[in-house]
Coordinates of C-alpha atoms in Angstrom, one line a residue:
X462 CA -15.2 -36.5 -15.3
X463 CA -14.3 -34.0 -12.5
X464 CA -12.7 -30.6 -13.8
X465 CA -10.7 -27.8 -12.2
X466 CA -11.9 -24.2 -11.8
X467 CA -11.8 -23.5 -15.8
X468 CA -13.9 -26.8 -16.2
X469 CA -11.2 -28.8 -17.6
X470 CA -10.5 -32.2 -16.6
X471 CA -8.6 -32.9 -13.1
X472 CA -6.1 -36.2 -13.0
X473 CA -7.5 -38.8 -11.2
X474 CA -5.0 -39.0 -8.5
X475 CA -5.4 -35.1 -7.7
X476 CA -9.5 -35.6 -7.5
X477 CA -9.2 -38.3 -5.0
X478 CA -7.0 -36.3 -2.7
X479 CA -9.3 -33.2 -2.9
X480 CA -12.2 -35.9 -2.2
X481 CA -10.4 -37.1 1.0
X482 CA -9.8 -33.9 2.1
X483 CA -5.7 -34.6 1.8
X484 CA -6.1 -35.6 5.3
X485 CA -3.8 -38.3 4.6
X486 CA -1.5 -36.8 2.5
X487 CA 1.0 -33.5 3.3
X488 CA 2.4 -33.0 0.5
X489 CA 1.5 -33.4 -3.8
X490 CA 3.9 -33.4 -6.1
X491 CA 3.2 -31.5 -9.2
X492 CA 0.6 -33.2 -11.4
X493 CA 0.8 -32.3 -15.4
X494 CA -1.5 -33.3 -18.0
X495 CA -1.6 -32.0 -20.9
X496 CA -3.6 -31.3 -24.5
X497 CA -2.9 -31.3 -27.8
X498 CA -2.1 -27.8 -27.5
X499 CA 0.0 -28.1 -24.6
X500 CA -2.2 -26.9 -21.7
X501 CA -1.5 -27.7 -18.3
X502 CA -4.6 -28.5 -16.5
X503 CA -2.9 -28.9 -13.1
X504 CA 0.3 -27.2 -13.1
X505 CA 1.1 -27.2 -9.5
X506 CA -0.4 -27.9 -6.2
X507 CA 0.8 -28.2 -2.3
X508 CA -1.0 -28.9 0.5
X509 CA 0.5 -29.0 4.0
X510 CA -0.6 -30.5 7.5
X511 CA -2.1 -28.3 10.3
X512 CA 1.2 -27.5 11.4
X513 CA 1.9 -25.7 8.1
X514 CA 5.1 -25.9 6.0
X515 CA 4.4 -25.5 2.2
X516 CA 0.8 -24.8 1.9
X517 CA -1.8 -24.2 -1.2
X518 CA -2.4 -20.9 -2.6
X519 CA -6.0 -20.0 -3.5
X520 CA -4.0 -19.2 -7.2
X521 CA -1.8 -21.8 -7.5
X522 CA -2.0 -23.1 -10.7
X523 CA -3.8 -20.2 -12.8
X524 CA -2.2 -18.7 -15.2
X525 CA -2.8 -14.9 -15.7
X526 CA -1.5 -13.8 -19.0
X527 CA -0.8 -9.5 -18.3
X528 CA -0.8 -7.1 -20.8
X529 CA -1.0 -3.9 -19.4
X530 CA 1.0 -0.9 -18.1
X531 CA 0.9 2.1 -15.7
X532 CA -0.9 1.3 -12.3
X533 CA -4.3 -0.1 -12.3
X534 CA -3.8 -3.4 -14.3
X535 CA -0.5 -3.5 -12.9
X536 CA -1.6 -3.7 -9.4
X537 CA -4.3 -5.7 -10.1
X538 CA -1.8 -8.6 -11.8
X539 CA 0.9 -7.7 -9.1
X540 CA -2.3 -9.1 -6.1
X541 CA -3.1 -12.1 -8.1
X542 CA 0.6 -13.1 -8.2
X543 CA 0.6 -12.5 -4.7
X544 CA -2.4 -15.2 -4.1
X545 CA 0.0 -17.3 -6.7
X546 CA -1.2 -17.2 -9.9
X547 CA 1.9 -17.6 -12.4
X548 CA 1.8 -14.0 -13.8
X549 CA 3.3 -13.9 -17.6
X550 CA 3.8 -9.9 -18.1
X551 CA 3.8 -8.7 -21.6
X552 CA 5.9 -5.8 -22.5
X553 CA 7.2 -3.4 -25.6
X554 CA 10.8 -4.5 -26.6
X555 CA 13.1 -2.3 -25.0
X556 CA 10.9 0.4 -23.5
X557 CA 8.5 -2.2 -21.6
X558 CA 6.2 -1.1 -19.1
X559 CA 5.7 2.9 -19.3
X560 CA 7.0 3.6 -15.4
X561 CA 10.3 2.1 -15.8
X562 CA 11.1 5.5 -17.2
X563 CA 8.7 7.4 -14.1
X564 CA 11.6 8.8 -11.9
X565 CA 13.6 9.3 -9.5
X566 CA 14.3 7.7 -7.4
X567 CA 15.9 4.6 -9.6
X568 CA 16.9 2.1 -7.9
X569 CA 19.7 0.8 -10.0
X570 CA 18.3 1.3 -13.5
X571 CA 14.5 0.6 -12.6
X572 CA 12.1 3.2 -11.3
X573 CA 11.2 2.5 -7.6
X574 CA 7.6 3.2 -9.5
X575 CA 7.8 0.2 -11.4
X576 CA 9.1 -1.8 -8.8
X577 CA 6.1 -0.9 -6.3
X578 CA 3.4 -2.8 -8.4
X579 CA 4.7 -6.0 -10.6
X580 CA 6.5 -8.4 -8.0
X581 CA 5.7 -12.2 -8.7
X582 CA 5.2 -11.7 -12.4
X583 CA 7.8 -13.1 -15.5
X584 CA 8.6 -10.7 -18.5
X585 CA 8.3 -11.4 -22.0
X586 CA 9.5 -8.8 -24.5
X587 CA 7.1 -9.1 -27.5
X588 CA 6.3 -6.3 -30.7
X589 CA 2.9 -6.7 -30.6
X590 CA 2.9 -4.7 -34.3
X591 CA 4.8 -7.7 -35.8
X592 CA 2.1 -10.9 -37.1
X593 CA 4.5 -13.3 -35.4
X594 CA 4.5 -11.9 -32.1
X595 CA 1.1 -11.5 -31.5
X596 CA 0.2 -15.0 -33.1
X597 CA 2.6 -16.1 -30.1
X598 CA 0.4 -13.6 -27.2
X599 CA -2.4 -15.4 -29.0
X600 CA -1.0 -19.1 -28.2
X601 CA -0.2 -17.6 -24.4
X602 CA -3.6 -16.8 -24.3
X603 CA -5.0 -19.8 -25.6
X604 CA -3.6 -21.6 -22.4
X605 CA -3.8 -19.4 -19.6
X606 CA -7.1 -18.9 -17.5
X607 CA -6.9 -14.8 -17.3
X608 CA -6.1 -12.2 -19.5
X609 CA -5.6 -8.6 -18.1
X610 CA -5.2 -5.6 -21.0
X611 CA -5.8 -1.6 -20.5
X612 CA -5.6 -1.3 -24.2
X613 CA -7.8 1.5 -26.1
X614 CA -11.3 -0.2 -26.8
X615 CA -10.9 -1.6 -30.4
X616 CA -6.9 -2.2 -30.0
X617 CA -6.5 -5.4 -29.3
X618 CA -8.8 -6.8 -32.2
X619 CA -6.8 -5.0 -35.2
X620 CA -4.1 -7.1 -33.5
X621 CA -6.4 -10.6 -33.3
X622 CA -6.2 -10.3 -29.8
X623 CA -9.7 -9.0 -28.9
X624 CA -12.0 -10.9 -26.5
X625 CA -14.0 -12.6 -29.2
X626 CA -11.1 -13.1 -31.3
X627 CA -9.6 -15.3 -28.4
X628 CA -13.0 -16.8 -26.7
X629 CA -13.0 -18.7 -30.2
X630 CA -9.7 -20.5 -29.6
X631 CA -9.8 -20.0 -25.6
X632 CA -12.9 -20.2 -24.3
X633 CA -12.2 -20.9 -20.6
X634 CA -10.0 -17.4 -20.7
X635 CA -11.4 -14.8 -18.0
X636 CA -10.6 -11.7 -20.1
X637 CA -10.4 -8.2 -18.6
X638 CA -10.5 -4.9 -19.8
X639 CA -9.6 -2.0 -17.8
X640 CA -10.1 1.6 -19.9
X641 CA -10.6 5.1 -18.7
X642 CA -14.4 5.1 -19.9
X643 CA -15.7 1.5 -20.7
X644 CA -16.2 -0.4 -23.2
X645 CA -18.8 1.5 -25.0
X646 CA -20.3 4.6 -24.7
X647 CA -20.0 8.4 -25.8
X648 CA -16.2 8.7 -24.0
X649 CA -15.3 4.9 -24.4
X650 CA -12.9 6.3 -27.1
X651 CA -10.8 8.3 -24.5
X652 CA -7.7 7.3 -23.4
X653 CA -7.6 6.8 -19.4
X654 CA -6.1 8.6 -16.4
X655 CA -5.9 8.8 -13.3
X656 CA -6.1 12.4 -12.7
X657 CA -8.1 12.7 -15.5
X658 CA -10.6 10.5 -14.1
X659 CA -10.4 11.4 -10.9
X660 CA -11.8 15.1 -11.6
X661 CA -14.0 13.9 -14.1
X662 CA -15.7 11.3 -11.4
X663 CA -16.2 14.6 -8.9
X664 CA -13.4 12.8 -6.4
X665 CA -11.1 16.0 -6.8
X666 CA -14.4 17.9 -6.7
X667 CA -15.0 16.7 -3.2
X668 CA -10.8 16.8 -1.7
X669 CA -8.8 19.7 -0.6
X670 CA -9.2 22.5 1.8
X671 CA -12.9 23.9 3.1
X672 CA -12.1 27.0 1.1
X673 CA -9.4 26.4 -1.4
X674 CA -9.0 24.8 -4.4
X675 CA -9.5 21.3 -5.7
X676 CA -7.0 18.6 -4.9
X677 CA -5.9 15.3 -6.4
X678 CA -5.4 12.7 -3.7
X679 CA -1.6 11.9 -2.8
X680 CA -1.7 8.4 -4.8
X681 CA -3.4 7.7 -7.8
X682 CA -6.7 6.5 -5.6
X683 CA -8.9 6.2 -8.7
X684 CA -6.4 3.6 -10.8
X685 CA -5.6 1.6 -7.4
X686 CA -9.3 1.2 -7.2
X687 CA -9.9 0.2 -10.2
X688 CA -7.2 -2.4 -10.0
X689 CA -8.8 -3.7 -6.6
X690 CA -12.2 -3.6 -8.7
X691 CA -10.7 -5.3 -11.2
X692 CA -9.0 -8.2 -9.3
X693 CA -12.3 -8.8 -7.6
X694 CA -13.6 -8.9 -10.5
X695 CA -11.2 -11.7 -12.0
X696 CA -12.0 -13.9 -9.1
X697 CA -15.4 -13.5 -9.4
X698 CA -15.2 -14.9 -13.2
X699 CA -13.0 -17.6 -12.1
X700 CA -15.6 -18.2 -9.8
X701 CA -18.1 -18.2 -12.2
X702 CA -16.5 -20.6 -14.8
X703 CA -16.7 -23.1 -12.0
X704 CA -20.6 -23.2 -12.2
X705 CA -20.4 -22.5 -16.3
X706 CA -17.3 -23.9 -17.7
X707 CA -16.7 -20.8 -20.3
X708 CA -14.6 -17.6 -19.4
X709 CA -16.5 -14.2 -19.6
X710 CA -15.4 -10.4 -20.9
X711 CA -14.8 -8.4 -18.0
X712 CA -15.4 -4.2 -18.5
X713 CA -13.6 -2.7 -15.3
X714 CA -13.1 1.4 -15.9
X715 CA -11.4 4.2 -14.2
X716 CA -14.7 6.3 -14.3
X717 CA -17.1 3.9 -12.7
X718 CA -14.7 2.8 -10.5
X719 CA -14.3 6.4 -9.0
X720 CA -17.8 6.7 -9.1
X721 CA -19.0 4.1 -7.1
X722 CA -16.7 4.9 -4.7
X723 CA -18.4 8.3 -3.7
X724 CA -20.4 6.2 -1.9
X725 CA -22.6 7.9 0.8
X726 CA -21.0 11.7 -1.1
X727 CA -23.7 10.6 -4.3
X728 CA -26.2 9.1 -2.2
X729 CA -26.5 12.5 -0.9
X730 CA -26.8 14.0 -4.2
X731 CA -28.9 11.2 -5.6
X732 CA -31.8 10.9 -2.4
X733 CA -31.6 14.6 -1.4
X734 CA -30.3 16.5 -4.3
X735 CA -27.2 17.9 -2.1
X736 CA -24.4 18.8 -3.7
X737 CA -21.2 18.0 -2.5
X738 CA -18.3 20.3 -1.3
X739 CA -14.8 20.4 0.0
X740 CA -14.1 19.7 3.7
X741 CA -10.2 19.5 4.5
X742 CA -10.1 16.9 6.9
X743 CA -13.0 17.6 8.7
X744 CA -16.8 15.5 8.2
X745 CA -19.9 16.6 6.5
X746 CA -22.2 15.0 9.1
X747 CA -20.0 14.8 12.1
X748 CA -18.6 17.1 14.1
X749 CA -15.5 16.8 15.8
X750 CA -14.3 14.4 13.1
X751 CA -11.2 15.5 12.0
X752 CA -7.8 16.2 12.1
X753 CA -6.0 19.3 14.5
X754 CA -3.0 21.2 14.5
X755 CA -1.0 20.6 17.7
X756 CA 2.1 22.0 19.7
X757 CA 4.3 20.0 16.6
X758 CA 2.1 18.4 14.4
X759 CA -1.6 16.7 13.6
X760 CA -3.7 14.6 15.8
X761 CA -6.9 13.3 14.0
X762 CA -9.9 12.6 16.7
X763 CA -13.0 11.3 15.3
X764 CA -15.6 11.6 17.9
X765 CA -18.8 9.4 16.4
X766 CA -21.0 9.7 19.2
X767 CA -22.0 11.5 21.8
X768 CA -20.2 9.8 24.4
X769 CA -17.1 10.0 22.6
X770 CA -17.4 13.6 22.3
X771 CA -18.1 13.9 26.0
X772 CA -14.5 12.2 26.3
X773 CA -13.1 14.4 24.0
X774 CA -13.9 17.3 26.2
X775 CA -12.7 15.3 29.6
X776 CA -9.7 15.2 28.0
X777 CA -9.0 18.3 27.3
X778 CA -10.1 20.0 30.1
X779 CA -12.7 21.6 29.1
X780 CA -16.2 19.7 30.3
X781 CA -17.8 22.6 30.1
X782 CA -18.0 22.3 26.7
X783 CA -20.1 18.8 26.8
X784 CA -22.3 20.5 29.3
X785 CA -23.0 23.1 27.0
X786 CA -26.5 22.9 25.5
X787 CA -25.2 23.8 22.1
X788 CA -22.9 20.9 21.8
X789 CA -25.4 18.1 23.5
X790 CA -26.0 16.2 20.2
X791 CA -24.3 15.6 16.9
X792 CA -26.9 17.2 15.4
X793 CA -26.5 20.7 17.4
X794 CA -22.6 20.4 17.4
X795 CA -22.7 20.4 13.1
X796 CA -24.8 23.3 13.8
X797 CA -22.7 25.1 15.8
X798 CA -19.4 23.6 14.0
X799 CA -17.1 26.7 13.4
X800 CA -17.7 28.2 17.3
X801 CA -17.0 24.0 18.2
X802 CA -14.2 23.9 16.4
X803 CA -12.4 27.1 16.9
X804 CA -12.5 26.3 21.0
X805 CA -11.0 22.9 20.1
X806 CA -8.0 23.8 17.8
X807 CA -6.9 26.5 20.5
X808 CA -6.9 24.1 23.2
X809 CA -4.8 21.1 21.0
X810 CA -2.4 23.7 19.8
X811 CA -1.2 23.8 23.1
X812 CA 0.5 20.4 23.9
X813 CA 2.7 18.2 21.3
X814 CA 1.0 15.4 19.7
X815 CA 3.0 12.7 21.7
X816 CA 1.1 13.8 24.5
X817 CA -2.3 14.1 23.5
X818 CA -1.9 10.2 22.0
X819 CA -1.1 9.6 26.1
X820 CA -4.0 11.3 27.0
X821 CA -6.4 9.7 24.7
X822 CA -4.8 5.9 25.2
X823 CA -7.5 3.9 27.1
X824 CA -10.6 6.1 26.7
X825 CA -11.9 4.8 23.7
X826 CA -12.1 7.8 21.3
X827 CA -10.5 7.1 17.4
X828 CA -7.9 9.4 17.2
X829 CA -4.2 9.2 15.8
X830 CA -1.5 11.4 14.6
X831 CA -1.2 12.3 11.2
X832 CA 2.2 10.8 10.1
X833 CA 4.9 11.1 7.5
X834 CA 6.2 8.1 5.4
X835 CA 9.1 8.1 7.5
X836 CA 6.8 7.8 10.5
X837 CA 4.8 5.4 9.0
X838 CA 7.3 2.6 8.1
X839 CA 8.8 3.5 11.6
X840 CA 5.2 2.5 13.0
X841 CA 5.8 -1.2 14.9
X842 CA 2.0 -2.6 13.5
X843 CA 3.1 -1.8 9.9
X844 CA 6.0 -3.6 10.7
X845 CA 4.1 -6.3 12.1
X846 CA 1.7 -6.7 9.4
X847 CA 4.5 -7.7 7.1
X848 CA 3.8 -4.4 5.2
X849 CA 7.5 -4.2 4.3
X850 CA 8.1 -6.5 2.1
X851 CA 11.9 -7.1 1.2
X852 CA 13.5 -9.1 -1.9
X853 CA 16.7 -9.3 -3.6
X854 CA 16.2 -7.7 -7.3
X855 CA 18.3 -9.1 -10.0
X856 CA 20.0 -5.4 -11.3
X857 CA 18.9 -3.3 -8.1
X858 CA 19.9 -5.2 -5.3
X859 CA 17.8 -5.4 -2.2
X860 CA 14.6 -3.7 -2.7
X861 CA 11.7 -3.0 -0.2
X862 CA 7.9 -2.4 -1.4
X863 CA 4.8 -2.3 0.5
X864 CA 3.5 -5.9 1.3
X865 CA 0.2 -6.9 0.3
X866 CA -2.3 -6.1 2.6
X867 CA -4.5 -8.6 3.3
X868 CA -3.3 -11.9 5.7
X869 CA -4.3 -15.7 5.4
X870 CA -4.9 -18.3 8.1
X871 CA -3.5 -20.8 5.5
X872 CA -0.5 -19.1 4.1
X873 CA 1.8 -16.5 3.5
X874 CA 3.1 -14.1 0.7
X875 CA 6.5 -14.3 1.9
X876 CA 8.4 -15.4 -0.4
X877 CA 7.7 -13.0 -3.3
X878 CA 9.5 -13.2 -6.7
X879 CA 11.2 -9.6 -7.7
X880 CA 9.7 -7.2 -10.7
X881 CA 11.2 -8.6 -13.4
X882 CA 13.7 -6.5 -16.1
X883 CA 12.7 -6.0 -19.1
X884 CA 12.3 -9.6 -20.7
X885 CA 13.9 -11.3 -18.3
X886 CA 11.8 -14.9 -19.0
X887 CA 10.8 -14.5 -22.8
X888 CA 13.2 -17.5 -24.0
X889 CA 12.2 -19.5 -20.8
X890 CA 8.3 -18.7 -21.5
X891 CA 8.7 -19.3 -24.8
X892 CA 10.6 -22.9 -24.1
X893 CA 8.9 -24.1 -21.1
X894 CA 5.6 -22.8 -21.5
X895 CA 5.0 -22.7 -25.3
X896 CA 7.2 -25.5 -26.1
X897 CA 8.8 -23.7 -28.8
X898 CA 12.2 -25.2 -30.1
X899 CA 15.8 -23.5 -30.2
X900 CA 15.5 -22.9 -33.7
X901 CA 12.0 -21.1 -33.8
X902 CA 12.9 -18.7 -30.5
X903 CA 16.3 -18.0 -32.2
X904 CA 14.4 -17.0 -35.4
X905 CA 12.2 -15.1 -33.3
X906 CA 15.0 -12.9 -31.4
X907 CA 17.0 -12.7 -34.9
X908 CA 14.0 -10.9 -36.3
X909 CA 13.4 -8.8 -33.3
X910 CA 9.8 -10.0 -32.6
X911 CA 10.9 -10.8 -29.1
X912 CA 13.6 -9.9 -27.7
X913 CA 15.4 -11.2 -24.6
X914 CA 17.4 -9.4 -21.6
X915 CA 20.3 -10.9 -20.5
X916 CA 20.7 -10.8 -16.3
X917 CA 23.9 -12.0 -14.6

């Protein structure tokens, strides 16, 4: 029998239009079939012709069942949503996710934190202390393909919610836990954040001025890592279930994240035993490569090669430098950096940024300015890589977050579903999904294991 992703059966009808390539077909309907337990093994799927109207999404049809909070899981969720997995969001009754409360701004009564990170997801208010409401997280879990928690290590399973608690009763779930440490280990026990990690992974170690102090990044860099780790790494066991048929634990950490992204930085310390130090703008190992005051703001120039530098100089007037036998090769010009660099600044200081962009347009040296958010949303390619993404909230009104950021041939993420209030879709979940009846979900509310929020 031929099965879907998680290695359970396909319908016949849906297999022989994958086998023919739905090259006669430009449109399926949504195909159900269901188990004794009520799992959908083919929820939803649309195809379009080569013209492209309503097209497949490489998610439609996996369920991701989210409980986690802050940044990294969230984001991680909020990109698998936008590849259309149907995202179930799990959240404490009446407090929910912890950056609802991270403000201002608000937008309305929800942070413009919260509403940066959980588009396309549903909300379910659960108490996750009460038996009865996580036996129902445990029936979510039992028929969705992924499961995303940044719970403590050891959390989860006082609850009956741990991996091998569920891999028993769900063993097609992809579970993933994202902690500040790992799994195991002399720090696992550590609660995980972003700054926290970031200095303990050397990342703040390595940012801020050539001689001031350390610096954390302007966005939480190390938890959106982690959440792109993460989300690769949810694929990957979806991918791998294919081949298997069984889901797998996934340990995705703040720590290693960081860590592997010091790339070429540890390399350095690892081959040659160089430590590494704080730079500003400028580059270790290449010199101009970085960013310089001008008449009104910042103009970055990365000069990679020779021949680039030798433009550099053309441009601003001053080929005498590029004849100069101590700036000849990258090598001598990182030797002689600070005289380099000191000739440079004077002469961009002198003309406004607009104009040095001018100059530079057409001569094939990296450069650009250094720009505000203002200036960036203002920017006509982030506006053309749909990197405003607009959507009518249910309580805020209109909201705008940044648009995902990667494009498809095949189809678009442009028709996003807003971040959700707090348990917005518990009754609906709990009805449509789980099948309960009136009578259980109204015991449910009455005892306060789930609560639901009421949105006109």
């Amino acid at each position: 029998m031929s099965r879907d992703v998680s290695g359970r059966p396909l319908c016949g009808m849906f297999v022989d239009m994958v086998s023919k390539g739905f090259s006669r077909f430009t449109r399926l309907r949504p195909c159900l079939l269901q188990n004794k337990t009520g799992c959908s093994y083919v929820r939803r799927a649309f195809v379009s012709d080569l013209k492209g109207r309503q097209t497949i999404r490489p998610l439609d049809g996996v369920r991701v069942l989210d409980l986690t909070r802050v940044l990294a899981g969230p984001f991680a969720t909020m990109i698998l949503g936008d590849l259309g997995a149907e995202v179930t969001k799990v959240e404490r009754p009446g407090l929910g996710d912890d950056t609802r409360t991270w403000g201002p701004p608000f937008v309305g009564e929800e942070s413009a934190y919260f509403l940066s990170v959980n588009r396309n997801k549903k909300s379910i208010a659960v108490n996750l202390k009460d038996p009865k409401g996580a036996k129902l997280v445990k029936e979510l879990a039992r028929i969705s393909d992924v499961l995303v928690e940044n719970y403590l290590p050891g959390k989860l399973d006082e609850m009956g919610l741990g991996y091998k608690q569920l891999s028993e009763v769900a063993p097609q779930l992809i579970y993933c836990s994202i902690t500040g440490y790992g799994q195991t280990g002399p720090q696992s026990h550590k609660p995980g954040y972003d700054s926290i990690a970031s200095a303990a992974s050397g990342m703040m170690h390595i940012t801020g001025p050539e001689d001031g102090e350390p610096v954390r990044p302007g966005v939480a860099m190390t938890d959106l890592a982690t959440g792109l780790y993460a989300q690769g790494a949810v694929m990957a066991g979806l991918l791998q279930r294919q081949k298997t048929g069984r889901g797998v634990h996934i340990d995705c950490n703040l720590l290693s994240s960081q860590v592997a992204c010091l790339s070429h930085i540890a390399a350095n310390y690892l081959n040659a035993g160089k430590e590494a130090r704080r730079w500003g703008t400028a580059h270790e190992s290449i010199v101009p490569y970085q960013g310089f005051r001008t008449k009104d703001g910042y103009l970055v120039v990365a000069a990679g090669n020779d021949l680039q530098f030798f433009k550099v100089c053309n441009v601003l007037s001053l080929n005498e430098l590029a004849e100069d036998p101590k700036y000849k090769t990258n090598t001598l010009r990182v030797q002689h950096r600070q005289a380099l660099l000191e000739l440079l600044s004077e002469r961009f200081s002198e003309e406004p940024t607009a104009e040095w962009l001018r100059r530079f347009e057409g001569t094939g040296v990296p450069c650009g300015p250094i720009n505000t958010v203002q200036q960036v949303f203002s920017n006509p390619q982030v506006a053309h890589n749909g990197l405003i993404m607009e959507m009518d909230h249910p309580t805020s009104g209109r909201i705008a977050v940044p648009g995902p950021a990667v494009r498809f041939s095949s189809f678009e993420c442009d028709r996003p579903t807003p971040p959700p209030v707090i348990g917005q879709h518990t009754i609906e979940v709990l009805r449509d999904t789980l099948g309960y009846s009136d009578d259980v979900i109204n015991q449910l509310l009455a005892s306060h294991t789930v609560t639901q929020n009421v949105v006109h």
